[in-house]
XYZ file of C-alpha atoms in Angstrom:
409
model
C 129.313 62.238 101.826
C 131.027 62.453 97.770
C 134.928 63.195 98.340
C 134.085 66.227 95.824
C 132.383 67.945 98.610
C 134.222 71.259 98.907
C 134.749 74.937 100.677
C 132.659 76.471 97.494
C 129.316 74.187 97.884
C 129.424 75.138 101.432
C 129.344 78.632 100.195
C 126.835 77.674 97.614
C 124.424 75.672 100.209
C 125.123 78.403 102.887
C 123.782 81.460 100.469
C 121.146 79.475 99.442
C 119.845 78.647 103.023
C 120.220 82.924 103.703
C 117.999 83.521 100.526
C 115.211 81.198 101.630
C 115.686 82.558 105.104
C 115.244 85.799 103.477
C 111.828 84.289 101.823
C 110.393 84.320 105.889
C 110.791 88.434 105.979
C 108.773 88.202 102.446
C 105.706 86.065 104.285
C 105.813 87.989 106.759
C 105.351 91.346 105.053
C 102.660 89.467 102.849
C 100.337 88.685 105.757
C 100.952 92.370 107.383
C 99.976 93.913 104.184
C 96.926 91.598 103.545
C 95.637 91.824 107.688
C 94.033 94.543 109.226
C 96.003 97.376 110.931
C 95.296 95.832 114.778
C 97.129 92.790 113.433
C 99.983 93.517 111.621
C 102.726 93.513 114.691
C 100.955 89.598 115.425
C 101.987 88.512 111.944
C 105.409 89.997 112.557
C 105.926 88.204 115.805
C 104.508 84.730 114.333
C 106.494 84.546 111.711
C 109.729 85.026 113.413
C 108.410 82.787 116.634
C 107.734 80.229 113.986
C 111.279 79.991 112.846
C 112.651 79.808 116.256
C 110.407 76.921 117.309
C 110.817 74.694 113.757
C 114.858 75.823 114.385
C 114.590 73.753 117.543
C 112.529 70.912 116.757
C 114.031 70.141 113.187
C 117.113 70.231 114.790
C 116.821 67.976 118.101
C 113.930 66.042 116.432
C 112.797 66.526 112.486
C 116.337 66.391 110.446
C 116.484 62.454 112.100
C 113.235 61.768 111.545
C 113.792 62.755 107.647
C 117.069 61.632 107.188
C 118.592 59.385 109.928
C 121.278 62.312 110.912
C 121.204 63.539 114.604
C 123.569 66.566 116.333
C 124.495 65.009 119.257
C 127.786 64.956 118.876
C 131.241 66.689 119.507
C 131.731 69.679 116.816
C 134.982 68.141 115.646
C 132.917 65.279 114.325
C 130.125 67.667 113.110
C 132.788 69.933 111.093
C 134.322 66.769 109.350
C 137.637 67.067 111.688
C 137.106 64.081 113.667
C 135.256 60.522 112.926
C 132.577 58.414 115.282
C 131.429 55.126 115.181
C 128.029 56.053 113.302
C 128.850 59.725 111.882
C 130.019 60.603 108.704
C 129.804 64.423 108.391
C 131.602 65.863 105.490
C 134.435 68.352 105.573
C 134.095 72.290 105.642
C 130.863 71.607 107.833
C 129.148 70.468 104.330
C 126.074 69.186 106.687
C 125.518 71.956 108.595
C 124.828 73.703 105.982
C 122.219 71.673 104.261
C 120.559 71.587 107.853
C 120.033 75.081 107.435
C 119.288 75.056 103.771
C 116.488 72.572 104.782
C 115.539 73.902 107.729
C 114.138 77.159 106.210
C 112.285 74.478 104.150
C 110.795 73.483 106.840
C 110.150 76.675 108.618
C 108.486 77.243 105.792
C 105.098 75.077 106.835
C 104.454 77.395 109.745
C 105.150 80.489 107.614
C 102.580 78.843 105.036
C 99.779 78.143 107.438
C 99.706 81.412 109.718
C 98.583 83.570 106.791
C 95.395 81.335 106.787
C 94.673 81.710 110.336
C 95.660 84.836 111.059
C 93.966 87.534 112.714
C 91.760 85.025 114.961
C 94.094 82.092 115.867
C 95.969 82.156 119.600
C 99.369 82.428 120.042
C 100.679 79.805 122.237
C 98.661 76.611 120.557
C 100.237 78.171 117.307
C 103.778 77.363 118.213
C 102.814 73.998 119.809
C 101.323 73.076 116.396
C 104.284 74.649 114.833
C 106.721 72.215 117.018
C 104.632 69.101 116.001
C 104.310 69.538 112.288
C 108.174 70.731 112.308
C 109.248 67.818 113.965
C 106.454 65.042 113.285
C 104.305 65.760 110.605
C 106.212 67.229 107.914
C 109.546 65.516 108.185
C 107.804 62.293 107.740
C 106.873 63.390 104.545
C 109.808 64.727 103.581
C 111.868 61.620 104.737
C 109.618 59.553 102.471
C 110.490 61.640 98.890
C 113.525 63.106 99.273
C 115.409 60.337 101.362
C 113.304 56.989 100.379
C 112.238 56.289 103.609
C 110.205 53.237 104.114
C 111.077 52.410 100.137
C 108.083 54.577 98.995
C 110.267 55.807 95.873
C 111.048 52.392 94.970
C 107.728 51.016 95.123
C 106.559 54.157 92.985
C 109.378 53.237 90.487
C 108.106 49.685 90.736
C 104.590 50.356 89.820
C 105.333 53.567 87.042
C 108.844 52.663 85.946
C 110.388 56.037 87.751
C 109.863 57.565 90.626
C 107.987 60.757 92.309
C 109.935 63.631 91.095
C 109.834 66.859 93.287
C 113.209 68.967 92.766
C 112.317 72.065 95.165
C 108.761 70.780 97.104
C 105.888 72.073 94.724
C 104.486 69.053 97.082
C 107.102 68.277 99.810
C 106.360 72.473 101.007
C 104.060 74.079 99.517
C 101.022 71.238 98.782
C 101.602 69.925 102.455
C 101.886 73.358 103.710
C 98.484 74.452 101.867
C 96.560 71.304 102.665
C 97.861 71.250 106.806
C 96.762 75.000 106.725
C 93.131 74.299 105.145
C 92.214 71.800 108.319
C 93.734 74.856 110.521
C 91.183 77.404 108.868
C 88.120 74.708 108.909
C 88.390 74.016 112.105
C 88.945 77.968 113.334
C 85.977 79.116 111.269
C 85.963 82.263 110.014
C 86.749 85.707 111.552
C 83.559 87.785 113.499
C 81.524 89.787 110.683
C 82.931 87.916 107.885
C 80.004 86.526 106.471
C 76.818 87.262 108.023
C 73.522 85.343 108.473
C 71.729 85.677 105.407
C 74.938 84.438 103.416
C 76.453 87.826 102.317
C 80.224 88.528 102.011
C 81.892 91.054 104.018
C 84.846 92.611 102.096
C 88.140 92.721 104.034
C 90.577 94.953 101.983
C 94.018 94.757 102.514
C 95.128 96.992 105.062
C 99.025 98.121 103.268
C 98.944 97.168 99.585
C 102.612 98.405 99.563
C 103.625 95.638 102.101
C 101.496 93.327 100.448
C 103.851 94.219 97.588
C 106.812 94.357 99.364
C 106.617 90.713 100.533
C 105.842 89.374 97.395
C 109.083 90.954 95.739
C 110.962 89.905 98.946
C 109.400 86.151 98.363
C 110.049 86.398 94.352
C 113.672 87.143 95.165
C 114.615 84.331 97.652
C 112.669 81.984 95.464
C 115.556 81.621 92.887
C 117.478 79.986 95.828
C 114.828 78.045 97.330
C 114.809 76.656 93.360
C 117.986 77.069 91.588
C 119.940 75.985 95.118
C 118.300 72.891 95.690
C 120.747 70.899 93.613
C 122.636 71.274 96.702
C 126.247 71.440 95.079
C 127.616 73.833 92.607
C 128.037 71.012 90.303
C 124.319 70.406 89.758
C 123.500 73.852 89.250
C 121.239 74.322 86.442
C 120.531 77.894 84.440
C 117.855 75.461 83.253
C 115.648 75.874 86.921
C 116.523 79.578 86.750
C 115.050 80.257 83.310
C 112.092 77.743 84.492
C 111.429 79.794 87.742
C 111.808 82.756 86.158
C 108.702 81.980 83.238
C 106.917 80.701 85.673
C 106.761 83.808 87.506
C 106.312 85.971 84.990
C 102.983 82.931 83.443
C 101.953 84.125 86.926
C 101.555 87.292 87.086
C 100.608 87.819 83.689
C 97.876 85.183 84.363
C 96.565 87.041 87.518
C 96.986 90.049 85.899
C 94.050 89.590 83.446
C 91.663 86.828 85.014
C 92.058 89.155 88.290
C 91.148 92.172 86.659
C 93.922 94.380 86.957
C 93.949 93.336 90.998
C 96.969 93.882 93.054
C 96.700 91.590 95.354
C 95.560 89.550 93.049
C 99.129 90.530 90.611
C 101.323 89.661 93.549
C 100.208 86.797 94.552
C 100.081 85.572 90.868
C 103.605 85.844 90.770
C 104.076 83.291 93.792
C 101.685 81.046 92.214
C 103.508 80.248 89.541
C 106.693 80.126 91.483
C 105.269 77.269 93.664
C 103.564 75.555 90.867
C 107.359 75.024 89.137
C 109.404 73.876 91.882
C 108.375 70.454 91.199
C 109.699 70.630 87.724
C 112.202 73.439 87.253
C 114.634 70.953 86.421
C 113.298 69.070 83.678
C 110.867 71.634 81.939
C 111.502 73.706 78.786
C 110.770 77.182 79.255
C 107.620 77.639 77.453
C 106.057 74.589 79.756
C 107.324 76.798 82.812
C 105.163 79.922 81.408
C 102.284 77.349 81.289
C 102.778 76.136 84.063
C 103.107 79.416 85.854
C 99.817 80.581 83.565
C 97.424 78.071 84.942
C 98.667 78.425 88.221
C 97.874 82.459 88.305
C 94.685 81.874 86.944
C 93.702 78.809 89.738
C 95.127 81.029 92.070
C 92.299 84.268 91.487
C 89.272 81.582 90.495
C 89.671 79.658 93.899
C 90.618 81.807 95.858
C 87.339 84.024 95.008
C 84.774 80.780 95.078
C 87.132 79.409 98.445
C 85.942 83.271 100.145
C 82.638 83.901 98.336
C 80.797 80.035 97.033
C 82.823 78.397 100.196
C 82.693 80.620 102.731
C 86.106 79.801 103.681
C 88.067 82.258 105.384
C 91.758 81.770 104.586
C 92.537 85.447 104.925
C 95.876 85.218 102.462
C 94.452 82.253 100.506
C 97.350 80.314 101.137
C 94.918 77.167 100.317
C 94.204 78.039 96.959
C 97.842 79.399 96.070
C 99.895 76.692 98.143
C 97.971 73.610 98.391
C 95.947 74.194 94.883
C 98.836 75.666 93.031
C 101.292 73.236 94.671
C 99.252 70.111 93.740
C 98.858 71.323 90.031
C 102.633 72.170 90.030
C 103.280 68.637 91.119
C 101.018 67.082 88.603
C 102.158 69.370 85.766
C 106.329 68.391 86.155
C 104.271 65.233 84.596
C 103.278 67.085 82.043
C 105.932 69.604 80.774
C 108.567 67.469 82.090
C 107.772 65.012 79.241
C 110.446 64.182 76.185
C 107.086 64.848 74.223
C 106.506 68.248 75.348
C 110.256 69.269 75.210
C 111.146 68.054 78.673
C 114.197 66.744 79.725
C 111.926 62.874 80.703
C 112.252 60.881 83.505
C 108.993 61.359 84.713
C 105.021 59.616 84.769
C 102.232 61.364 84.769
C 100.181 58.447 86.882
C 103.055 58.664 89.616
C 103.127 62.403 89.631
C 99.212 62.254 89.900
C 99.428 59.761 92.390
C 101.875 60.505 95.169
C 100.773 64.409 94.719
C 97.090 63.691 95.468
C 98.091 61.071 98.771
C 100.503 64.066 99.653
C 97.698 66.587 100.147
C 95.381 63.913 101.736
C 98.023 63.146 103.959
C 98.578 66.997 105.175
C 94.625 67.745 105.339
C 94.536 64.606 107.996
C 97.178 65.438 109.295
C 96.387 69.022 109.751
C 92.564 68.354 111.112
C 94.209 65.979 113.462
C 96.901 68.415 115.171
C 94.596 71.541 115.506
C 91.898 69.395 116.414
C 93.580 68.023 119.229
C 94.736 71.448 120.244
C 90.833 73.049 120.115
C 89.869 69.847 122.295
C 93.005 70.534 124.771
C 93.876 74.643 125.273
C 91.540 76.007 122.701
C 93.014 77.920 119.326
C 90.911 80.553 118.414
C 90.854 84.439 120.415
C 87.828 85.146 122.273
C 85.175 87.371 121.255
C 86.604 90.212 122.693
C 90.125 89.905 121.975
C 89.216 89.374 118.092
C 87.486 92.463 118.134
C 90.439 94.548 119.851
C 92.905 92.445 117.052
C 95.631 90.502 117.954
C 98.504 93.468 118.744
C 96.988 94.599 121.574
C 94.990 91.542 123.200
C 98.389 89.214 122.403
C 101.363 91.616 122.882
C 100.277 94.304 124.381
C 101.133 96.881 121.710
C 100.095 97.689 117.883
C 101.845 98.815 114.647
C 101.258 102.675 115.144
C 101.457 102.814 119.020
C 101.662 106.688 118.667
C 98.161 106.964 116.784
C 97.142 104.636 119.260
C 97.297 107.625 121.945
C 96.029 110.373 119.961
């Protein structure tokens, strides 16, 4: 690690790492606002069950297979006080801090994909697939664009003349996230009375639009340190992302707002379209190409997400397809765009290697996805029965529901 690492990017890294840890209270009030009633205290327990398994297996397993750096060590060594042959961990426990800054990166793939399945997926094969993809799947990618692993960045720069560019993981998160999620929902099929035989759509409503609301403020909020603090020292900070993440937000909602016809759901999750479309490029965009950005992603969000449910029949109950694979694959393609000297950009960027590595990213996660909750429907099974979907996960999974007091009225 840079000599210049000090006491005040720990503190920067550290608050960081709480305000995307803070972003896992905002999925999780998403999905209970967006689920039925007889499933709100099963999103609640996933979502913090998911962090404690990717905690585990990013630590022992994941964070090496990314970037080379394993724990197993004394804590003198890990804290900077002490050296070993093979370790060089900064002072002020620099590193341990940027294990939990990406960590709740990491956490969040779990966090992405359980809004998809929920209200029909088992427990237990849900945190073995969480373990896997926190460990295996997703650290692979990561290791490959933000650590050049296997010299994929240099053989990108090769070919285009720079590399893939991906400040805060429009792909590395959200696009994998969406895509791993899709081959989850495919191969769980959609929840009892959905759709019946003759084709029709049954409407779902939310069951709390308040929560719904609620975790998308809670998720708007931690986003400007999932963004802004993934320079990872106070010396790169940029009020550059900040403005950036900010338009985008606001080309979201604004977006939603009218192609979703005044729609709240629709509103809220606007906003967190355009927040994942400019992760990619919140560092090198101007402004206005953030609002675009953001615009088109609010829009994609509401258009696919009503032909995924209605034309597709696809039942990703929180849409996180169409908001983080979609809206992450345009964001990575559009830091190509906006992030252009020619469209007021900062440069540094192509357009063919933005398009490129974006698309193989989201093949990669829909194989990789079909192949992980495949395997688990072959081996225990993934989806509730009959029976317990109709009771709804609280009370066939854990044994008690959200409003235990109505329950015994």
């Amino acid at each position: 690690m840079s000599e210049g690492i000090t006491g005040t990017d720990v503190l920067f890294v550290l608050l960081g790492a709480i305000l995307v840890f803070t972003m896992h209270a905002g999925f999780a009030f998403l999905e209970v606002g967006t689920v039925r009633r007889k499933n709100q205290v099963n999103a609640l327990v996933k979502i913090i069950a998911d962090f404690g398994i990717s905690t585990i297996s990013y630590f022992f397993v994941g964070y090496a297979v990314a970037y080379g750096v394993d724990f197993l060590v004394s804590a003198a060594v890990l804290s900077g006080e002490a050296d070993a042959e093979g370790y060089a961990f900064s002072s002020n426990g620099y590193d341990l801090v940027k294990f939990f800054f990406l960590l709740t990166f990491a956490a969040a793939i779990p966090a992405i994909i359980s809004g998809g399945i929920a209200e029909r997926a088992k427990f237990w094969p849900q945190l073995i697939a969480t373990a896997i993809l926190t460990a295996l799947v997703y650290p692979f990618f990561e290791g490959l664009i933000w650590n050049g692993n296997l010299g994929l960045q240099t053989y990108i720069e090769e070919i285009f003349g720079v590399g893939f560019h991906d400040f805060a993981g429009s792909i590395v998160v959200h696009a994998v996230g969406g895509w791993i999620a899709l081959g989850a929902i495919l191969h769980l099929g959609a929840r009892e009375g959905r759709y019946t035989k003759d084709g029709r759509v049954n409407g779902i409503p939310p069951s709390n639009i308040p929560f719904l609301a609620l975790g998308s403020w809670i998720l708007c909020i931690g986003w400007f340190g999932f963004n802004v603090m993934s320079a990872q020292t106070i010396g790169g900070i940029s009020g550059l992302v900040a403005m950036n993440s900010l338009m985008a937000m606001v080309g979201g909602i604004i977006a939603a707002l009218f192609v979703g016809k005044n729609d709240p759901g629709f509103v809220h999750n606007g906003a967190l379209a355009g927040l994942v479309a400019v992760c990619a490029g919140s560092d090198i965009m101007h402004p206005i190409g953030a609002l675009l950005t953001g615009g088109v992603a609010g829009a994609l969000f509401v258009v696919a997400f009503t032909y995924c449910q209605n034309i597709l029949k696809i039942d990703d109950v929180l849409g996180v397809w169409p908001l983080h694979g979609l809206c992450g694959l345009w964001g990575g393609i559009a830091a190509g765009i906006f992030g252009l000297e020619s469209l007021g950009g900062l440069g540094g960027v192509s357009f063919m290697a933005q398009l490129t590595v974006s698309l193989l990213g989201c093949v990669y996660a829909l194989i990789a996805g079909f192949l992980v909750y495949g395997l688990l429907k072959m081996v225990s099974g993934i989806r509730l029965s009959e029976e317990d979907e109709f009771i709804g996960a609280d009370l066939s999974i854990h044994k008690i529901g959200a409003y235990p007091e109505q329950d015994l009225r």
